[in-house]
CSV table of C-alpha atoms and ligand atoms in Angstrom, one decimal:
chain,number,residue,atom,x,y,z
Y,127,UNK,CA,0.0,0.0,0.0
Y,128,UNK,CA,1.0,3.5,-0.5
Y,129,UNK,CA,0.0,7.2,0.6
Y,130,UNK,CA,1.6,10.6,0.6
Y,131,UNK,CA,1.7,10.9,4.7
Y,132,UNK,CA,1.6,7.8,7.3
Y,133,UNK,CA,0.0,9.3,10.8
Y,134,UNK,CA,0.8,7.2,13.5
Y,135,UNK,CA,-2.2,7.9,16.2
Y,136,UNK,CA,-5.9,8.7,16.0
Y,137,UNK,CA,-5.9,11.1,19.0
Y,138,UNK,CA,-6.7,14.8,18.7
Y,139,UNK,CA,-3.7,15.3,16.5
Y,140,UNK,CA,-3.7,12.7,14.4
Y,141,UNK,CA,-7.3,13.0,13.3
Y,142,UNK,CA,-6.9,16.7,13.0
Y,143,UNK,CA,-3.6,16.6,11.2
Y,144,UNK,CA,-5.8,13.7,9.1
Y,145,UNK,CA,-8.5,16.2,8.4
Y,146,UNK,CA,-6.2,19.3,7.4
Y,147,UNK,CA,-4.3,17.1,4.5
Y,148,UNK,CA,-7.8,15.6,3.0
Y,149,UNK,CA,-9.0,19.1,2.9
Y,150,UNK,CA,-5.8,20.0,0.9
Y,151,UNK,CA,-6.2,17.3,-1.6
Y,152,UNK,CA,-3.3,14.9,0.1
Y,153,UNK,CA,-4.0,11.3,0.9
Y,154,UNK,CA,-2.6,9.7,4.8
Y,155,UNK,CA,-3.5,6.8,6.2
Y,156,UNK,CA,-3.8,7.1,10.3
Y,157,UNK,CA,-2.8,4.2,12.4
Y,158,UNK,CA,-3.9,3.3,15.8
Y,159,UNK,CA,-2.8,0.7,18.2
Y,160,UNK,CA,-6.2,0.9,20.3
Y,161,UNK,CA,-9.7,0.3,19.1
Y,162,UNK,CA,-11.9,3.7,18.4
Y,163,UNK,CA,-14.1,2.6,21.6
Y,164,UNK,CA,-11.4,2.9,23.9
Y,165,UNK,CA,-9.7,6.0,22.3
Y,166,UNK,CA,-13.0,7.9,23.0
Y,167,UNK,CA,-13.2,6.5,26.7
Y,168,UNK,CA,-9.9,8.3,27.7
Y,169,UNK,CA,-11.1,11.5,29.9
Y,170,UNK,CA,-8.7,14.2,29.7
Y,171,UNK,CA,-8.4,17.9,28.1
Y,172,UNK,CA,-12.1,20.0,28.6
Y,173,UNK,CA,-11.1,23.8,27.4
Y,174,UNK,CA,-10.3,24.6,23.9
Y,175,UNK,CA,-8.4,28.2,22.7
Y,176,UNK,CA,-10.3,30.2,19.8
Y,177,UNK,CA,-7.4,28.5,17.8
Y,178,UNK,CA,-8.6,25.0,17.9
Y,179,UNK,CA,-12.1,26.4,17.5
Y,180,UNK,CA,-11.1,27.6,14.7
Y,181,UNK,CA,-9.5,24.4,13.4
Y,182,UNK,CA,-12.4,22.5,14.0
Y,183,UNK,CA,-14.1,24.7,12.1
Y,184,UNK,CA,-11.8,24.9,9.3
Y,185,UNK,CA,-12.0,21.3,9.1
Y,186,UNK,CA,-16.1,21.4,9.0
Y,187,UNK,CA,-16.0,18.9,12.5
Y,188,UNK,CA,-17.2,22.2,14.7
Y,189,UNK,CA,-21.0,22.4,14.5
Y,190,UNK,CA,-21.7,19.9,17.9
Y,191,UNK,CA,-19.0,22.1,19.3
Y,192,UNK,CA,-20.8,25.4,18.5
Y,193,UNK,CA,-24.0,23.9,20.0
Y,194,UNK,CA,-23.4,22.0,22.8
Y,195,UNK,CA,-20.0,23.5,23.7
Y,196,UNK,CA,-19.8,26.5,27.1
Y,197,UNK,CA,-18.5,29.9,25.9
Y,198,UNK,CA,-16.4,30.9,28.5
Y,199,UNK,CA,-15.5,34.5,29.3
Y,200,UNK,CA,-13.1,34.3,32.7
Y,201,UNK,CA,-11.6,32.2,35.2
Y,202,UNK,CA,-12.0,32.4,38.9
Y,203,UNK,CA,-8.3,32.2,41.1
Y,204,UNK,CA,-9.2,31.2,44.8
Y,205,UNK,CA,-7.1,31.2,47.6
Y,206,UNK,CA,-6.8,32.7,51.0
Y,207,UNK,CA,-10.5,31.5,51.2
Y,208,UNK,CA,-11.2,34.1,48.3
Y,209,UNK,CA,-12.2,34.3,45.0
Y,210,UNK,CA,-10.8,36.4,42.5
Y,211,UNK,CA,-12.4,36.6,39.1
Y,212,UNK,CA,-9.8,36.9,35.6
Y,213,UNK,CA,-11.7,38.8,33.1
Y,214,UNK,CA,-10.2,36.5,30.6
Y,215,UNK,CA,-12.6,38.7,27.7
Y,216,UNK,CA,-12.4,42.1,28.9
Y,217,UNK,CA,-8.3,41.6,29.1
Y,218,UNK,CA,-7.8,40.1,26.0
Y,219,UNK,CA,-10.1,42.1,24.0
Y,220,UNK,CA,-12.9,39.9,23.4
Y,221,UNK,CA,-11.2,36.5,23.6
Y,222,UNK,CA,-12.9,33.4,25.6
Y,223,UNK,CA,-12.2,29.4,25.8
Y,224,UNK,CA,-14.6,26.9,24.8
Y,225,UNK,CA,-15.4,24.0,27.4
Y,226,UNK,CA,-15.4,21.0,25.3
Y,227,UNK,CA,-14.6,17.7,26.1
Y,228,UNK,CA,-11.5,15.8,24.5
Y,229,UNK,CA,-13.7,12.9,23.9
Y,230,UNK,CA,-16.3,15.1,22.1
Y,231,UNK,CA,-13.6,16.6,19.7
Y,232,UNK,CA,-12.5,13.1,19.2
Y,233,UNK,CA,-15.8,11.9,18.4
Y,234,UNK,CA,-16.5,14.4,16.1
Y,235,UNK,CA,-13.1,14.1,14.2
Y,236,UNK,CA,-13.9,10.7,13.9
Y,237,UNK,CA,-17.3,10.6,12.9
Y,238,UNK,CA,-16.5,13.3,10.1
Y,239,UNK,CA,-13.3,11.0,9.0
Y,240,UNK,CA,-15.8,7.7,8.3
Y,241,UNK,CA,-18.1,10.2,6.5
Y,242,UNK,CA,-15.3,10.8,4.1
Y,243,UNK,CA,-14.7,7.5,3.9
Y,244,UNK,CA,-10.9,8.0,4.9
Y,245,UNK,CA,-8.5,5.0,6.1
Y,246,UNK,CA,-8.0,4.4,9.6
Y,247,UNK,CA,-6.3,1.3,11.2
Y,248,UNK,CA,-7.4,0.8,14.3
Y,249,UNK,CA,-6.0,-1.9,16.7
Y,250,UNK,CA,-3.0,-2.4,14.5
Y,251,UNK,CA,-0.2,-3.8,16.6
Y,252,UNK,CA,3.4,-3.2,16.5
Y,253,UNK,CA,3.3,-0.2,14.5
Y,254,UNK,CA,7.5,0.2,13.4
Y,255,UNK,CA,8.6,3.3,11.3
Y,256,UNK,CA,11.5,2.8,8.5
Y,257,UNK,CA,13.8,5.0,6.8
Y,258,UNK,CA,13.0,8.5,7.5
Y,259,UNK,CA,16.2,9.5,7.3
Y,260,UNK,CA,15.9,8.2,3.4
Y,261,UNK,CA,13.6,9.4,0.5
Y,262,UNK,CA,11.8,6.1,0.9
Y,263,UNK,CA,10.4,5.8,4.1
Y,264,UNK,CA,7.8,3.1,5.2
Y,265,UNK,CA,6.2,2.1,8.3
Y,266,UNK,CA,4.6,-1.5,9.2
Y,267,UNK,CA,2.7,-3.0,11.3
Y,268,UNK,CA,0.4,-6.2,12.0
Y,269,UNK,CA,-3.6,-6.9,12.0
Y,270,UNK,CA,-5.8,-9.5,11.9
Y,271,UNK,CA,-2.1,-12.0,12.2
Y,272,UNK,CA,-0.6,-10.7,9.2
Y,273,UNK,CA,2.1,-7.9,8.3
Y,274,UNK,CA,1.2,-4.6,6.2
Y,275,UNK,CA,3.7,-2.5,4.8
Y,276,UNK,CA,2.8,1.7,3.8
Y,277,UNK,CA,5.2,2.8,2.0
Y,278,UNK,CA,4.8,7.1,2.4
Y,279,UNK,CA,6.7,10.3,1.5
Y,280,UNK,CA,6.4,11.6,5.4
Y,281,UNK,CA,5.8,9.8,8.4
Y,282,UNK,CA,3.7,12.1,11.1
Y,283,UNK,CA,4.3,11.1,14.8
Y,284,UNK,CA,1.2,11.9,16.2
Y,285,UNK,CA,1.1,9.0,19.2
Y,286,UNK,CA,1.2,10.7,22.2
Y,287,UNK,CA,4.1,10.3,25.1
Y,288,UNK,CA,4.5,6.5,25.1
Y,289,UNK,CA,4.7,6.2,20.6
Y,290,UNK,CA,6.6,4.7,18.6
Y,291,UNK,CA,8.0,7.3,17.0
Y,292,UNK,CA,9.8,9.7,19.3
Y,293,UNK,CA,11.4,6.2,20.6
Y,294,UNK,CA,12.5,5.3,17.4
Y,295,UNK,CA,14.8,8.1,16.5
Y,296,UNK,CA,18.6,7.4,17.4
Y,297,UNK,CA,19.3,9.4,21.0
Y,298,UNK,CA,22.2,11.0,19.5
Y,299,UNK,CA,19.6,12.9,17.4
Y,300,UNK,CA,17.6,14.0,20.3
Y,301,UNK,CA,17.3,16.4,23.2
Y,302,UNK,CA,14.9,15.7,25.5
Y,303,UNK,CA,14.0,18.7,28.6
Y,304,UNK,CA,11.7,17.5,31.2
Y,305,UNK,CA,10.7,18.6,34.7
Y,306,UNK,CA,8.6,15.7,36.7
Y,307,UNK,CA,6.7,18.1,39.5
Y,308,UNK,CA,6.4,16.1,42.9
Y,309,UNK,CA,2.6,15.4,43.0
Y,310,UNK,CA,-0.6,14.5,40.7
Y,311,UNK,CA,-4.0,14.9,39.7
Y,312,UNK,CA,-6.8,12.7,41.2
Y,313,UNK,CA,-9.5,13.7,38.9
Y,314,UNK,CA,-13.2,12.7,39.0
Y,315,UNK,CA,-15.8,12.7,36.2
Y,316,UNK,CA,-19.6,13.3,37.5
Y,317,UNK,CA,-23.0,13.7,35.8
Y,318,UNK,CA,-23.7,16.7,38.3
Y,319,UNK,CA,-24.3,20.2,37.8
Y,320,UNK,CA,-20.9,22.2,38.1
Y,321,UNK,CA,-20.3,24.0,41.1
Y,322,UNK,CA,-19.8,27.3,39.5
Y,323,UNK,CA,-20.5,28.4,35.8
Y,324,UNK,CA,-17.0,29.2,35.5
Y,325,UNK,CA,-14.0,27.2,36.2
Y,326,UNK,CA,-12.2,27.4,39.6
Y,327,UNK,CA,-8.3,27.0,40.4
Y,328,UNK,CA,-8.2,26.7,44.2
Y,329,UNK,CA,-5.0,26.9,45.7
Y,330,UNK,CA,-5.6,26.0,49.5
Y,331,UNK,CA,-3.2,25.2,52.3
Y,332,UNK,CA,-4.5,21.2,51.6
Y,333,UNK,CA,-3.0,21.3,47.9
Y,334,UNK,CA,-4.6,22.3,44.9
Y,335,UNK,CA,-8.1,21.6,43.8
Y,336,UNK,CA,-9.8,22.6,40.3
Y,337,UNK,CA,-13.7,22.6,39.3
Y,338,UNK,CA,-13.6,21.9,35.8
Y,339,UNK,CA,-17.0,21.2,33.7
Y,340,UNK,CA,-18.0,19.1,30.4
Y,341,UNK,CA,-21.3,20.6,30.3
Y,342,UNK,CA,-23.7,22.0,32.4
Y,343,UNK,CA,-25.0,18.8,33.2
Y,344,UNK,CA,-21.5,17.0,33.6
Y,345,UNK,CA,-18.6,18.2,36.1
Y,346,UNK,CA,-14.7,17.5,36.0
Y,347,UNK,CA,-12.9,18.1,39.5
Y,348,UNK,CA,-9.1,17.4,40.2
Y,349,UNK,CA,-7.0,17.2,43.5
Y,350,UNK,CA,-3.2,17.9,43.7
Y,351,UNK,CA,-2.4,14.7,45.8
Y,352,UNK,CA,1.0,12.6,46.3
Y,353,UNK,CA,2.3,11.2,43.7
Y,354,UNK,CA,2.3,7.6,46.3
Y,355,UNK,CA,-1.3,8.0,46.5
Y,356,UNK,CA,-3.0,5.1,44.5
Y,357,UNK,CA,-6.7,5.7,42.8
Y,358,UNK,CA,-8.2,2.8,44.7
Y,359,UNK,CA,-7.3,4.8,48.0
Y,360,UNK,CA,-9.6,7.6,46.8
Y,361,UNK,CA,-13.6,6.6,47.4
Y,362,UNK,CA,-16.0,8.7,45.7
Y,363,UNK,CA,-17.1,10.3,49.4
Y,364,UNK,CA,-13.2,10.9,50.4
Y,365,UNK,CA,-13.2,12.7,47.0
Y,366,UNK,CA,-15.9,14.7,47.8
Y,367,UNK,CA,-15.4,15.3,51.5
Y,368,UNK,CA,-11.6,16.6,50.4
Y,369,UNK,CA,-12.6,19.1,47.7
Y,370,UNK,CA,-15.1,20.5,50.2
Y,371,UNK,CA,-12.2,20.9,52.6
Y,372,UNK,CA,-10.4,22.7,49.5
Y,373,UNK,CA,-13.1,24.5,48.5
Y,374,UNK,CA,-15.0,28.5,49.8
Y,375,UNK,CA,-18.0,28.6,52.2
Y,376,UNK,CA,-20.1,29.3,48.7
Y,377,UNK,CA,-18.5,26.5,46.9
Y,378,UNK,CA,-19.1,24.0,50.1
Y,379,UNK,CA,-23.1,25.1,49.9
Y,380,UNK,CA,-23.6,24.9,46.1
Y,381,UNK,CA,-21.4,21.4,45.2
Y,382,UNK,CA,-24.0,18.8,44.0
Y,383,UNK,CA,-21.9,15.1,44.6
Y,384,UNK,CA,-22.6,12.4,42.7
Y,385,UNK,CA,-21.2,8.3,42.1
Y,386,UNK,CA,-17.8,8.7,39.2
Y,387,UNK,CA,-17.9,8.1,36.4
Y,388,UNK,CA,-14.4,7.8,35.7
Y,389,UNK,CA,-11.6,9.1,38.5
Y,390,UNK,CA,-7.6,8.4,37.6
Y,391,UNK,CA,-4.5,9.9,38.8
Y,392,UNK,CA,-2.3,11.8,35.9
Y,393,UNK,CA,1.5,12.5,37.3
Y,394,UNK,CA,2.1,16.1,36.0
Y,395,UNK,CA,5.3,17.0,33.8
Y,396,UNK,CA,6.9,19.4,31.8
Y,397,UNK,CA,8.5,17.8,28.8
Y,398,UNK,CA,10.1,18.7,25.1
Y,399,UNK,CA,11.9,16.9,22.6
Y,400,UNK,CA,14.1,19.2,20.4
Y,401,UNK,CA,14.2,19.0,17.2
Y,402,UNK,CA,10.3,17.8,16.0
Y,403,UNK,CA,11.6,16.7,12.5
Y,404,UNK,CA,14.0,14.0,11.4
Y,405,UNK,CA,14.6,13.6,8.2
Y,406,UNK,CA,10.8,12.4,6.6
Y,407,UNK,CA,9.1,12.3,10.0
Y,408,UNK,CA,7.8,14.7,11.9
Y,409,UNK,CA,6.7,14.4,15.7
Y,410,UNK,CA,3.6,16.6,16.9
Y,411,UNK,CA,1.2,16.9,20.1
Y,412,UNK,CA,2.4,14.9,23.4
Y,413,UNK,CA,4.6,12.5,21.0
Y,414,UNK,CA,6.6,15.9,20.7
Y,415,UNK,CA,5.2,17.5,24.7
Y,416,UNK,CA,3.8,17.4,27.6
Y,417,UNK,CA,2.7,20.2,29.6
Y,418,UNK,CA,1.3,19.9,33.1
Y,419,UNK,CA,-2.7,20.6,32.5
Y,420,UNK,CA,-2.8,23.6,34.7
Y,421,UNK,CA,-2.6,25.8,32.0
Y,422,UNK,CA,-5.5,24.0,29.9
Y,423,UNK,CA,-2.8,23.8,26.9
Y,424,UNK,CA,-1.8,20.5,25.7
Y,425,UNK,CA,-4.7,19.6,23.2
Y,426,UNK,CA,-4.5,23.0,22.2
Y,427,UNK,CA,-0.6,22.6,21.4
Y,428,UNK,CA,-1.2,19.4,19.9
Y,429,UNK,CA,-4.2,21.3,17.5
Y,430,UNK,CA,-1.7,24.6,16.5
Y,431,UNK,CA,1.2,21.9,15.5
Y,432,UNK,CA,-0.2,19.9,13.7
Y,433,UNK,CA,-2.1,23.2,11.7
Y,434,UNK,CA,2.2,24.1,11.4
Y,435,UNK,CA,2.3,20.4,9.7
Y,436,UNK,CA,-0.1,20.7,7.6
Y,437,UNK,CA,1.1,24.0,6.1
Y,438,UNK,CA,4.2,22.8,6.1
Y,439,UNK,CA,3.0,19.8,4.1
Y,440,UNK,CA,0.7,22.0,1.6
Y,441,UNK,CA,3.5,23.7,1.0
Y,442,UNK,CA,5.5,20.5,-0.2
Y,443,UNK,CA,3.2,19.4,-2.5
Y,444,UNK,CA,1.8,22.4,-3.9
Y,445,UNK,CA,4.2,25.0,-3.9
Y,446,UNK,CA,7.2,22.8,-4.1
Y,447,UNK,CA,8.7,24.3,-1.6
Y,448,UNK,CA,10.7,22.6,1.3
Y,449,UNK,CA,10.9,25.9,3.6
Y,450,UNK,CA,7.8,24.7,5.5
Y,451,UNK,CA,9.6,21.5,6.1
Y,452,UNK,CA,12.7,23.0,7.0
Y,453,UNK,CA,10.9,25.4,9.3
Y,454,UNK,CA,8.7,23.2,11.2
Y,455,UNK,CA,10.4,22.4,14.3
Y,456,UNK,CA,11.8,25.9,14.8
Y,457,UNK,CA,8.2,27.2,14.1
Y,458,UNK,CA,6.3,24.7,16.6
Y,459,UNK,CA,8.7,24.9,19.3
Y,460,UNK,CA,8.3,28.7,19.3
Y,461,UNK,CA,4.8,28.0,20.5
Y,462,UNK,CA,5.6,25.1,22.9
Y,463,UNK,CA,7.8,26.6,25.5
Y,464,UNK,CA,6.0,29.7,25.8
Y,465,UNK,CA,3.2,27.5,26.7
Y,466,UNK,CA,5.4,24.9,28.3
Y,467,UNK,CA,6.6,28.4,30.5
Y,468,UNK,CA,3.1,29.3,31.2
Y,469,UNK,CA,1.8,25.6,32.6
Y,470,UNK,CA,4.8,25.4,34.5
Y,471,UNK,CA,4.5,29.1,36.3
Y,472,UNK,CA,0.6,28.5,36.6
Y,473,UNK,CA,1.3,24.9,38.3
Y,474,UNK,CA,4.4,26.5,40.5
Y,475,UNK,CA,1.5,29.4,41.4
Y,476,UNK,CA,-1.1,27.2,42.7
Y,477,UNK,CA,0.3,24.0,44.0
Y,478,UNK,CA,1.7,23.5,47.3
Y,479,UNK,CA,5.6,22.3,47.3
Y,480,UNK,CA,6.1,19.6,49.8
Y,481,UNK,CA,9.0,20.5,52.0
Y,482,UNK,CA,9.5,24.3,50.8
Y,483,UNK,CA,9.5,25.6,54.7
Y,484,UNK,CA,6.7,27.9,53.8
Y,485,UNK,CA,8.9,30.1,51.7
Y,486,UNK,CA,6.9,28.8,48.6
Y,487,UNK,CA,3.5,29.7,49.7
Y,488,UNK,CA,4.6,33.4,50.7
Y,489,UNK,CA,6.2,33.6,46.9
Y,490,UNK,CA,2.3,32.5,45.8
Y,491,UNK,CA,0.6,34.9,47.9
Y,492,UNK,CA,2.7,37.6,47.2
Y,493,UNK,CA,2.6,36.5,43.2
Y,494,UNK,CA,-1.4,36.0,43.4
Y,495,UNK,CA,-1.8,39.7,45.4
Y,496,UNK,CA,0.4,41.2,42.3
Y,497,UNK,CA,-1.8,39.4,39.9
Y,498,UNK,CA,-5.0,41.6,41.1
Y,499,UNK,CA,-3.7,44.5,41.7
Y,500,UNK,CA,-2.3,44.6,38.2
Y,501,UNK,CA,-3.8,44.8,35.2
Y,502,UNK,CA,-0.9,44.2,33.1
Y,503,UNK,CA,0.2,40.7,35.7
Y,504,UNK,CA,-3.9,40.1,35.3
Y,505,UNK,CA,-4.1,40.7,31.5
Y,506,UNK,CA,-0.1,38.6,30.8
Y,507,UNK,CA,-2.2,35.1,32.7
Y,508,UNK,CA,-5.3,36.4,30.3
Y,509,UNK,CA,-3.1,36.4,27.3
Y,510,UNK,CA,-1.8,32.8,27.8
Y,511,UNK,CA,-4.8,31.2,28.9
Y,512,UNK,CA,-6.8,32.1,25.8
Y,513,UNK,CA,-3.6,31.1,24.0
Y,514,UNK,CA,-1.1,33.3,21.6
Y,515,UNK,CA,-2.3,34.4,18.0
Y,516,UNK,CA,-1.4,31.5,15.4
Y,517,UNK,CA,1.5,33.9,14.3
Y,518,UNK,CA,2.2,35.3,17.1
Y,519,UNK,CA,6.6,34.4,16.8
Y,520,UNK,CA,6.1,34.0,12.9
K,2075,FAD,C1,-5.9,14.6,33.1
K,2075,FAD,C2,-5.5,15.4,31.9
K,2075,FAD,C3,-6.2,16.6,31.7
K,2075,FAD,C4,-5.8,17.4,30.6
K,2075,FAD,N1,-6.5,18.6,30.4
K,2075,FAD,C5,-6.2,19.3,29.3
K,2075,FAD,C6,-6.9,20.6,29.1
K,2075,FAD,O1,-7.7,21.0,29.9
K,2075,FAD,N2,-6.6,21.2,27.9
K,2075,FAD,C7,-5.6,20.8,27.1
K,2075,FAD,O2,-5.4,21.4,26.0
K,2075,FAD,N3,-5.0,19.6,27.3
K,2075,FAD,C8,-5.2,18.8,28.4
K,2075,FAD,N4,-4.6,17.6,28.5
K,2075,FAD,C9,-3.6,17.2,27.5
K,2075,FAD,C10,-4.3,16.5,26.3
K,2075,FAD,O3,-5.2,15.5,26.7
K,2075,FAD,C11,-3.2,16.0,25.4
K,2075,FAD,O4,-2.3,17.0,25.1
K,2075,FAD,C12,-3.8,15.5,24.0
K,2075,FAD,O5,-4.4,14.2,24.2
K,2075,FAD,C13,-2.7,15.3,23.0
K,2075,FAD,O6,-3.2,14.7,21.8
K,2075,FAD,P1,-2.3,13.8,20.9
K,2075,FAD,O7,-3.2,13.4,19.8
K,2075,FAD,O8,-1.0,14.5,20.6
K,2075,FAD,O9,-1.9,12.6,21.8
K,2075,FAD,P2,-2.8,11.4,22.4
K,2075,FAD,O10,-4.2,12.0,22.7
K,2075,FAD,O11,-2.1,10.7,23.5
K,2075,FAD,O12,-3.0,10.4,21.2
K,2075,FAD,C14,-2.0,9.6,20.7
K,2075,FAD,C15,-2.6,8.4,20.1
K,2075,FAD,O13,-1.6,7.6,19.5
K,2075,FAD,C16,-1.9,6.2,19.8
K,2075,FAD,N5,-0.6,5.5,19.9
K,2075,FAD,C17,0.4,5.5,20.8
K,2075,FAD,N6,1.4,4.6,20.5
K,2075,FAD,C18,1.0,4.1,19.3
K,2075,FAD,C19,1.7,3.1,18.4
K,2075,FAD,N7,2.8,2.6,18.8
K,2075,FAD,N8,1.0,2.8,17.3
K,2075,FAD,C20,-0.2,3.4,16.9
K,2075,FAD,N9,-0.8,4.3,17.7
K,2075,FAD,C21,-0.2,4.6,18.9
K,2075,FAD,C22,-2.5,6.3,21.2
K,2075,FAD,O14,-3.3,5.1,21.5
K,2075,FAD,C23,-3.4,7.5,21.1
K,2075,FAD,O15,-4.7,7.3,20.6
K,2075,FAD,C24,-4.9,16.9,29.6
K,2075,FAD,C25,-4.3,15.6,29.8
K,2075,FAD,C26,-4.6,14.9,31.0
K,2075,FAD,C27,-3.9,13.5,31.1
């Protein structure tokens, strides 16, 4: 078999990246090791910039989004027992995030790929990339007991942190950055009404909470706890009975519990691999980054490189022209660490250091007093929560 571009991964960026080329007239084939039921059963991202609203709509997968999806125009920041409201629209001039659930943007990227009719190989095992660093580059893999081969122009490494592809480039080539932080997420999936209409970063002498949402109907909440602490530990009521600890007198009165529907524990890090291109394959999303989720950036990341692929790609085809090639990595990584700088200075603001003396929580309280006072601090956490213009370091 044959195809212009192999994508390895049928998560946000690889269906996305899948999308973008189909729209440009260029064939890819996507490969996925799991099956599509158990791809759109992972819980995770929930807040979307205008960026990969924009995406989605480029790519004609938006309209559930536009109906179902919360506009949201601010943020609320408590601690000391306050809250403290970021304008997110009036400081950015009109910008907001969309709550929308992974899982949602998944399912519509998927359902719009089998409308078209496109290839996707789910459950294929032992996915293995060839020759990138050659014209002739292949990948294979095995399904149903036998071996395919694709033979491709580009390979694009869209498989998340634990792919095949990052792993398969030769660690001389590589330069990996990473910062493990010393604590997790517990998170917790409800059908209950959220607590607030607007999302709620609680930093609290007891660790860090956040009251996320899916819908009005459906509630995300997440407690920093040790990274030792095992999900099984964690009964729904202890959940509950801890956020209420974490939580305001309001938030105590208003939060509707409920059984899970899903609770995990994510470890948080900070992670980049530089370069993102080798030859004929290209990494993008987590296979490429990880950012810890306080910042609400990683699917967004994942959305604005792969958009940088697929130009990049457009331009190889059409044009003729390698410079979007050339520039990819430089171009994406631009991006990445000024979010990798924001997740990482809006996790150190609102989490509690274990072992810091105290020191750590005065730094946060005398941060988190600057942030209110001044517009310009206020407007800066605005800024890079509603994410940077597409162009903004072109
Ligand atoms: C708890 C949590 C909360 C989060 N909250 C947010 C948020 O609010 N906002 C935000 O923007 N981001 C958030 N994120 C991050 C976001 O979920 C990721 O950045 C996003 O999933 C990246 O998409 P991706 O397609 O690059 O990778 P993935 O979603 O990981 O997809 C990679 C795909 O590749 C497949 N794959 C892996 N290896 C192979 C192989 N060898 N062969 C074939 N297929 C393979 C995997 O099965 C997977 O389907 C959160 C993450 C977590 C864990």
């Amino acid at each position: 078999m044959r195809t212009q571009v192999a994508i390895i991964g049928a998560g946000p960026s690889g269906l996305l990246l899948g999308a973008l080329l189909h729209k440009a007239g260029i064939d890819a084939v996507i490969l996925e090791r799991q099956s599509a039921e158990y791809v759109l059963g992972r819980i995770r991202a929930g807040i979307l910039e205008q960026v990969a609203v924009d995406l989605l709509d480029e790519v004609g997968a938006g309209s559930r989004m536009h109906q179902e999806g919360l506009v949201h125009g601010g943020i609320e920041l408590l601690f000391d027992g306050k809250r403290h409201r970021i304008d997110l629209n009036h400081l950015t001039g009109g910008k907001n995030v969309m709550v929308y659930g992974q899982t949602e943007v998944t399912r519509d990227l998927i359902e719009a790929r089998r409308a078209l009719g496109l290839p996707t190989v789910y459950e294929a095992r032992n996915v293995a990339v060839h020759g990138f660093d050659t014209t002739h580059p292949s990948v294979t893999y095995e399904k149903d007991g036998k071996t395919h081969e694709i033979q491709c122009d580009f390979i694009a490494g869209c498989d998340g942190f634990h792919g095949v592809c990052r792993a398969s480039v030769p660690r001389g080539a590589i330069t990996e950055y990473e910062k493990v932080y010393p604590f997790g997420w517990l998170g917790l999936l409800s059908d209950t009404p959220p607590v607030a209409d607007e999302l709620i970063y609680i930093n609290s002498p007891r660790g860090f909470g956040l009251c996320s949402q899916r819908s009005k109907t459906r509630s995300r909440y997440y407690l920093q706890v040790p990274l030792t602490d095992k999900v099984e530990q964690w009964s729904d009521e202890a959940f509950w009975a801890e956020l209420r600890l974490r939580l305001d007198e309001e938030g105590r009165e208003k939060l509707v519990t409920g059984p899970s529907l899903e609770k995990s524990i994510a470890p948080l890090r900070s992670f980049v691999t530089e370069p993102l291109r080798f030859g004929r394959m290209f990494l993008a999303g987590d296979a490429g980054h990880i950012v810890p989720p306080t910042g609400a950036k990683g699917l967004n990341l994942a959305a604005t490189d792969v958009k940088y692929l697929s130009q990049a790609l457009i331009e190889y085809y059409v044009e003729k022209s390698q410079a979007g090639i050339d520039g990819y990595s430089q171009r994406c990584l631009a991006r990445i660490w000024k979010a990798e700088r924001f997740s990482w200075w809006f996790t150190s603001l609102m989490h509690r250091f274990p072992d810091d003396g105290g020191i750590n929580a005065k730094f946060q309280s005398a941060e988190l007093d600057y942030v209110l006072r001044s517009e310009a601090a206020a407007r800066t956490v605005a800024e890079n929560y509603v994410g940077l213009p597409l162009d903004f370091n072109d």
